[in-house]
Amino acid sequence: MHETMMTGERIGVVDPRPEWADEGADWAVRVAEAFGAEALRVDHIGSTAVPDLPAKDVIDIQATVFRLQPAKEIAGLLTAAGFRQVGGMHEEAEVEDYEPIEEVPVWRKLLFKAPEDERAVTVHVRRNGAVNARLALLLRDYLRDDERARADYGRFKLAMNEIIDDPGEYDALKAPFLAMTMRAAEGWAELTRWVPGAPDAYWRGAE
């Protein structure tokens, strides 16, 4: 395999690492403990949550909460545990073909990084029931289940890693490929009657 694929010298995509699964599980528990009863579920998402899929060496965690407002109170739960907030309320780019079915904003999230001097982790805090929260779990589960889709996505990421050194350009080129993948994932979800499974972590204070 070409050296840049192995080392991630450009945009940072590397070959899949077996330790990502355990790291994702551990960080999900840490985020769940920080949120307590405020989070309905916490999950390891993104490419590092999919076995055998090349990815940037960043653990992505999603926490779904009852509400994103007041944002200061929600953020305070994570910052008290050492997580670092990135900006304020983020408006995610809408995914092609996904129209909101409700009047409240469905693409908003709060964003956090791991505590200082720890491994690269991004925590996405989204409202329970919002489109963006559902899509994160759907894409993960579809790529886990469909070997061909996973292989195609991995080859695309590694190819982009070979020729691109700007993260913004990478995201722009990935967007249409991701939209196509999401349409395939929705078809898979309909055929399999997919619903999100058990969360990777949740508050256990009542036990």
C-alpha positions as YAML, in Angstrom:
chain: A
units: angstrom
residues:
- id: 1
  name: MET
  ca: [0.00, 0.00, 0.00]
- id: 2
  name: HIS
  ca: [1.22, 3.51, -0.78]
- id: 3
  name: GLU
  ca: [3.05, 5.13, 2.13]
- id: 4
  name: THR
  ca: [0.77, 8.17, 2.39]
- id: 5
  name: MET
  ca: [-2.21, 5.85, 2.86]
- id: 6
  name: MET
  ca: [-0.49, 4.26, 5.82]
- id: 7
  name: THR
  ca: [0.70, 7.42, 7.55]
- id: 8
  name: GLY
  ca: [-2.07, 9.90, 6.78]
- id: 9
  name: GLU
  ca: [0.43, 12.57, 5.71]
- id: 10
  name: ARG
  ca: [-2.20, 14.69, 3.99]
- id: 11
  name: ILE
  ca: [-5.71, 14.98, 5.44]
- id: 12
  name: GLY
  ca: [-4.98, 12.35, 8.06]
- id: 13
  name: VAL
  ca: [-6.92, 9.29, 6.87]
- id: 14
  name: VAL
  ca: [-5.23, 6.13, 8.13]
- id: 15
  name: ASP
  ca: [-5.90, 2.42, 7.88]
- id: 16
  name: PRO
  ca: [-8.44, 1.03, 10.38]
- id: 17
  name: ARG
  ca: [-7.14, 0.38, 13.87]
- id: 18
  name: PRO
  ca: [-8.59, -2.35, 16.11]
- id: 19
  name: GLU
  ca: [-8.29, -0.22, 19.24]
- id: 20
  name: TRP
  ca: [-10.84, 2.31, 17.97]
- id: 21
  name: ALA
  ca: [-13.79, 0.17, 19.09]
- id: 22
  name: ASP
  ca: [-12.66, -0.03, 22.71]
- id: 23
  name: GLU
  ca: [-11.65, 3.63, 22.76]
- id: 24
  name: GLY
  ca: [-15.05, 4.64, 21.40]
- id: 25
  name: ALA
  ca: [-16.83, 2.58, 24.05]
- id: 26
  name: ASP
  ca: [-14.72, 4.11, 26.82]
- id: 27
  name: TRP
  ca: [-15.29, 7.68, 25.64]
- id: 28
  name: ALA
  ca: [-19.02, 7.07, 25.27]
- id: 29
  name: VAL
  ca: [-19.14, 6.08, 28.93]
- id: 30
  name: ARG
  ca: [-17.19, 9.20, 29.93]
- id: 31
  name: VAL
  ca: [-19.59, 11.45, 28.04]
- id: 32
  name: ALA
  ca: [-22.62, 9.64, 29.48]
- id: 33
  name: GLU
  ca: [-21.27, 10.08, 33.00]
- id: 34
  name: ALA
  ca: [-20.69, 13.78, 32.37]
- id: 35
  name: PHE
  ca: [-24.22, 14.34, 31.08]
- id: 36
  name: GLY
  ca: [-26.01, 12.21, 33.63]
- id: 37
  name: ALA
  ca: [-29.76, 12.02, 33.10]
- id: 38
  name: GLU
  ca: [-29.70, 14.87, 30.56]
- id: 39
  name: ALA
  ca: [-28.54, 12.55, 27.74]
- id: 40
  name: LEU
  ca: [-30.95, 9.95, 26.44]
- id: 41
  name: ARG
  ca: [-28.20, 7.98, 24.71]
- id: 42
  name: VAL
  ca: [-24.51, 8.26, 23.89]
- id: 43
  name: ASP
  ca: [-22.93, 6.49, 20.92]
- id: 44
  name: HIS
  ca: [-19.62, 6.00, 19.15]
- id: 45
  name: ILE
  ca: [-20.30, 7.27, 15.62]
- id: 46
  name: GLY
  ca: [-18.31, 8.19, 12.53]
- id: 47
  name: SER
  ca: [-15.80, 6.15, 10.59]
- id: 48
  name: THR
  ca: [-13.84, 4.95, 13.63]
- id: 49
  name: ALA
  ca: [-17.06, 3.24, 14.77]
- id: 50
  name: VAL
  ca: [-17.13, 1.08, 11.62]
- id: 51
  name: PRO
  ca: [-14.79, -1.96, 11.65]
- id: 52
  name: ASP
  ca: [-12.38, -2.16, 8.70]
- id: 53
  name: LEU
  ca: [-13.08, 1.40, 7.54]
- id: 54
  name: PRO
  ca: [-10.17, 3.84, 7.03]
- id: 55
  name: ALA
  ca: [-10.64, 7.04, 9.02]
- id: 56
  name: LYS
  ca: [-9.00, 10.02, 10.59]
- id: 57
  name: ASP
  ca: [-7.70, 9.01, 14.01]
- id: 58
  name: VAL
  ca: [-10.43, 10.94, 15.81]
- id: 59
  name: ILE
  ca: [-13.07, 9.29, 17.97]
- id: 60
  name: ASP
  ca: [-16.51, 10.80, 17.31]
- id: 61
  name: ILE
  ca: [-19.13, 10.55, 20.03]
- id: 62
  name: GLN
  ca: [-22.78, 11.58, 19.72]
- id: 63
  name: ALA
  ca: [-24.89, 12.47, 22.73]
- id: 64
  name: THR
  ca: [-28.59, 13.06, 22.18]
- id: 65
  name: VAL
  ca: [-30.28, 15.29, 24.70]
- id: 66
  name: PHE
  ca: [-33.84, 16.37, 25.42]
- id: 67
  name: ARG
  ca: [-33.08, 19.94, 24.35]
- id: 68
  name: LEU
  ca: [-30.19, 22.09, 23.17]
- id: 69
  name: GLN
  ca: [-31.41, 25.17, 25.02]
- id: 70
  name: PRO
  ca: [-30.37, 26.74, 27.22]
- id: 71
  name: ALA
  ca: [-27.06, 25.94, 25.52]
- id: 72
  name: LYS
  ca: [-25.00, 27.32, 28.40]
- id: 73
  name: GLU
  ca: [-26.49, 24.81, 30.83]
- id: 74
  name: ILE
  ca: [-26.07, 21.89, 28.44]
- id: 75
  name: ALA
  ca: [-22.47, 22.85, 27.69]
- id: 76
  name: GLY
  ca: [-21.71, 23.27, 31.38]
- id: 77
  name: LEU
  ca: [-22.23, 19.58, 32.01]
- id: 78
  name: LEU
  ca: [-19.38, 18.67, 29.65]
- id: 79
  name: THR
  ca: [-17.07, 21.56, 30.44]
- id: 80
  name: ALA
  ca: [-17.30, 20.65, 34.13]
- id: 81
  name: ALA
  ca: [-15.83, 17.27, 33.14]
- id: 82
  name: GLY
  ca: [-12.94, 18.93, 31.30]
- id: 83
  name: PHE
  ca: [-14.31, 18.86, 27.74]
- id: 84
  name: ARG
  ca: [-13.64, 21.97, 25.67]
- id: 85
  name: GLN
  ca: [-16.48, 23.64, 23.80]
- id: 86
  name: VAL
  ca: [-15.88, 24.59, 20.17]
- id: 87
  name: GLY
  ca: [-17.78, 27.80, 19.40]
- id: 88
  name: GLY
  ca: [-21.45, 28.20, 20.19]
- id: 89
  name: MET
  ca: [-24.43, 26.62, 18.47]
- id: 90
  name: HIS
  ca: [-23.41, 25.02, 15.17]
- id: 91
  name: GLU
  ca: [-25.66, 24.81, 12.12]
- id: 92
  name: GLU
  ca: [-24.75, 21.66, 10.20]
- id: 93
  name: ALA
  ca: [-24.98, 21.58, 6.42]
- id: 94
  name: GLU
  ca: [-28.26, 20.05, 5.34]
- id: 95
  name: VAL
  ca: [-28.00, 16.68, 3.65]
- id: 96
  name: GLU
  ca: [-29.37, 16.55, 0.12]
- id: 97
  name: ASP
  ca: [-32.95, 15.19, -0.15]
- id: 98
  name: TYR
  ca: [-33.64, 15.49, 3.58]
- id: 99
  name: GLU
  ca: [-36.44, 17.96, 4.19]
- id: 100
  name: PRO
  ca: [-37.31, 18.88, 7.78]
- id: 101
  name: ILE
  ca: [-40.66, 17.55, 8.92]
- id: 102
  name: GLU
  ca: [-40.94, 19.88, 11.88]
- id: 103
  name: GLU
  ca: [-40.68, 23.61, 12.41]
- id: 104
  name: VAL
  ca: [-37.93, 23.55, 15.03]
- id: 105
  name: PRO
  ca: [-34.31, 23.62, 13.78]
- id: 106
  name: VAL
  ca: [-33.18, 20.09, 12.98]
- id: 107
  name: TRP
  ca: [-29.54, 20.62, 11.97]
- id: 108
  name: ARG
  ca: [-28.21, 22.27, 15.11]
- id: 109
  name: LYS
  ca: [-25.63, 20.82, 17.46]
- id: 110
  name: LEU
  ca: [-23.13, 21.73, 20.16]
- id: 111
  name: LEU
  ca: [-19.54, 20.65, 19.60]
- id: 112
  name: PHE
  ca: [-16.80, 19.72, 22.04]
- id: 113
  name: LYS
  ca: [-13.24, 18.40, 22.06]
- id: 114
  name: ALA
  ca: [-11.63, 16.06, 24.57]
- id: 115
  name: PRO
  ca: [-9.99, 17.48, 27.68]
- id: 116
  name: GLU
  ca: [-6.56, 19.02, 27.17]
- id: 117
  name: ASP
  ca: [-3.66, 16.62, 26.53]
- id: 118
  name: GLU
  ca: [-5.91, 13.62, 25.77]
- id: 119
  name: ARG
  ca: [-6.39, 11.80, 22.47]
- id: 120
  name: ALA
  ca: [-8.37, 13.43, 19.67]
- id: 121
  name: VAL
  ca: [-12.10, 13.13, 20.41]
- id: 122
  name: THR
  ca: [-15.03, 15.14, 19.06]
- id: 123
  name: VAL
  ca: [-18.36, 15.14, 20.89]
- id: 124
  name: HIS
  ca: [-21.45, 16.07, 18.88]
- id: 125
  name: VAL
  ca: [-24.43, 17.00, 21.05]
- id: 126
  name: ARG
  ca: [-27.69, 16.82, 19.12]
- id: 127
  name: ARG
  ca: [-31.35, 17.00, 20.02]
- id: 128
  name: ASN
  ca: [-33.09, 13.66, 20.39]
- id: 129
  name: GLY
  ca: [-35.36, 13.01, 17.41]
- id: 130
  name: ALA
  ca: [-33.63, 15.53, 15.12]
- id: 131
  name: VAL
  ca: [-32.68, 14.48, 11.60]
- id: 132
  name: ASN
  ca: [-28.95, 14.94, 12.12]
- id: 133
  name: ALA
  ca: [-28.96, 12.66, 15.19]
- id: 134
  name: ARG
  ca: [-30.76, 9.90, 13.28]
- id: 135
  name: LEU
  ca: [-28.51, 10.12, 10.22]
- id: 136
  name: ALA
  ca: [-25.33, 9.70, 12.26]
- id: 137
  name: LEU
  ca: [-26.57, 6.35, 13.59]
- id: 138
  name: LEU
  ca: [-28.04, 5.27, 10.25]
- id: 139
  name: LEU
  ca: [-24.81, 5.83, 8.33]
- id: 140
  name: ARG
  ca: [-22.77, 4.00, 10.96]
- id: 141
  name: ASP
  ca: [-25.07, 0.97, 11.01]
- id: 142
  name: TYR
  ca: [-25.40, 0.82, 7.21]
- id: 143
  name: LEU
  ca: [-21.63, 0.84, 6.71]
- id: 144
  name: ARG
  ca: [-21.22, -1.80, 9.40]
- id: 145
  name: ASP
  ca: [-23.71, -4.04, 7.64]
- id: 146
  name: ASP
  ca: [-22.92, -3.54, 3.94]
- id: 147
  name: GLU
  ca: [-19.46, -4.77, 3.04]
- id: 148
  name: ARG
  ca: [-19.47, -3.34, -0.48]
- id: 149
  name: ALA
  ca: [-20.59, 0.11, 0.63]
- id: 150
  name: ARG
  ca: [-17.96, 0.08, 3.37]
- id: 151
  name: ALA
  ca: [-15.23, -0.90, 0.88]
- id: 152
  name: ASP
  ca: [-16.30, 1.78, -1.61]
- id: 153
  name: TYR
  ca: [-16.33, 4.44, 1.10]
- id: 154
  name: GLY
  ca: [-12.93, 3.34, 2.36]
- id: 155
  name: ARG
  ca: [-11.38, 3.45, -1.11]
- id: 156
  name: PHE
  ca: [-12.82, 6.91, -1.67]
- id: 157
  name: LYS
  ca: [-11.38, 8.22, 1.59]
- id: 158
  name: LEU
  ca: [-7.94, 6.77, 0.91]
- id: 159
  name: ALA
  ca: [-7.93, 8.14, -2.65]
- id: 160
  name: MET
  ca: [-8.79, 11.61, -1.38]
- id: 161
  name: ASN
  ca: [-6.03, 11.27, 1.21]
- id: 162
  name: GLU
  ca: [-3.56, 10.74, -1.63]
- id: 163
  name: ILE
  ca: [-4.32, 13.95, -3.49]
- id: 164
  name: ILE
  ca: [-5.79, 16.47, -1.02]
- id: 165
  name: ASP
  ca: [-4.13, 18.31, 1.83]
- id: 166
  name: ASP
  ca: [-6.89, 20.80, 2.63]
- id: 167
  name: PRO
  ca: [-9.67, 19.62, 5.00]
- id: 168
  name: GLY
  ca: [-12.17, 22.06, 3.52]
- id: 169
  name: GLU
  ca: [-11.58, 20.74, 0.02]
- id: 170
  name: TYR
  ca: [-11.86, 17.20, 1.31]
- id: 171
  name: ASP
  ca: [-15.24, 17.92, 2.92]
- id: 172
  name: ALA
  ca: [-16.50, 19.61, -0.25]
- id: 173
  name: LEU
  ca: [-15.54, 16.65, -2.42]
- id: 174
  name: LYS
  ca: [-16.90, 14.17, 0.10]
- id: 175
  name: ALA
  ca: [-20.34, 15.83, 0.28]
- id: 176
  name: PRO
  ca: [-21.82, 14.42, -2.98]
- id: 177
  name: PHE
  ca: [-20.36, 10.97, -2.30]
- id: 178
  name: LEU
  ca: [-21.84, 11.07, 1.20]
- id: 179
  name: ALA
  ca: [-25.24, 12.17, -0.14]
- id: 180
  name: MET
  ca: [-25.26, 9.19, -2.51]
- id: 181
  name: THR
  ca: [-24.27, 6.88, 0.33]
- id: 182
  name: MET
  ca: [-27.05, 8.26, 2.53]
- id: 183
  name: ARG
  ca: [-29.64, 7.59, -0.15]
- id: 184
  name: ALA
  ca: [-28.45, 3.99, -0.32]
- id: 185
  name: ALA
  ca: [-28.56, 3.83, 3.48]
- id: 186
  name: GLU
  ca: [-32.20, 4.95, 3.50]
- id: 187
  name: GLY
  ca: [-33.07, 2.18, 1.05]
- id: 188
  name: TRP
  ca: [-31.27, -0.30, 3.27]
- id: 189
  name: ALA
  ca: [-33.12, 1.03, 6.32]
- id: 190
  name: GLU
  ca: [-36.47, 0.54, 4.61]
- id: 191
  name: LEU
  ca: [-35.66, -3.00, 3.50]
- id: 192
  name: THR
  ca: [-34.31, -4.05, 6.87]
- id: 193
  name: ARG
  ca: [-36.80, -2.02, 8.95]
- id: 194
  name: TRP
  ca: [-33.83, -0.46, 10.69]
- id: 195
  name: VAL
  ca: [-34.21, 1.32, 13.97]
- id: 196
  name: PRO
  ca: [-31.33, 2.41, 16.23]
- id: 197
  name: GLY
  ca: [-30.26, -0.36, 18.56]
- id: 198
  name: ALA
  ca: [-29.18, -0.07, 22.16]
- id: 199
  name: PRO
  ca: [-26.95, 2.92, 22.93]
- id: 200
  name: ASP
  ca: [-23.26, 2.42, 23.54]
- id: 201
  name: ALA
  ca: [-23.65, 4.20, 26.88]
- id: 202
  name: TYR
  ca: [-26.29, 5.88, 29.00]
- id: 203
  name: TRP
  ca: [-26.67, 7.26, 32.48]
- id: 204
  name: ARG
  ca: [-26.70, 4.48, 35.06]
- id: 205
  name: GLY
  ca: [-27.37, 6.59, 38.10]
- id: 206
  name: ALA
  ca: [-30.73, 4.91, 38.72]
- id: 207
  name: GLU
  ca: [-29.17, 1.42, 38.97]
...
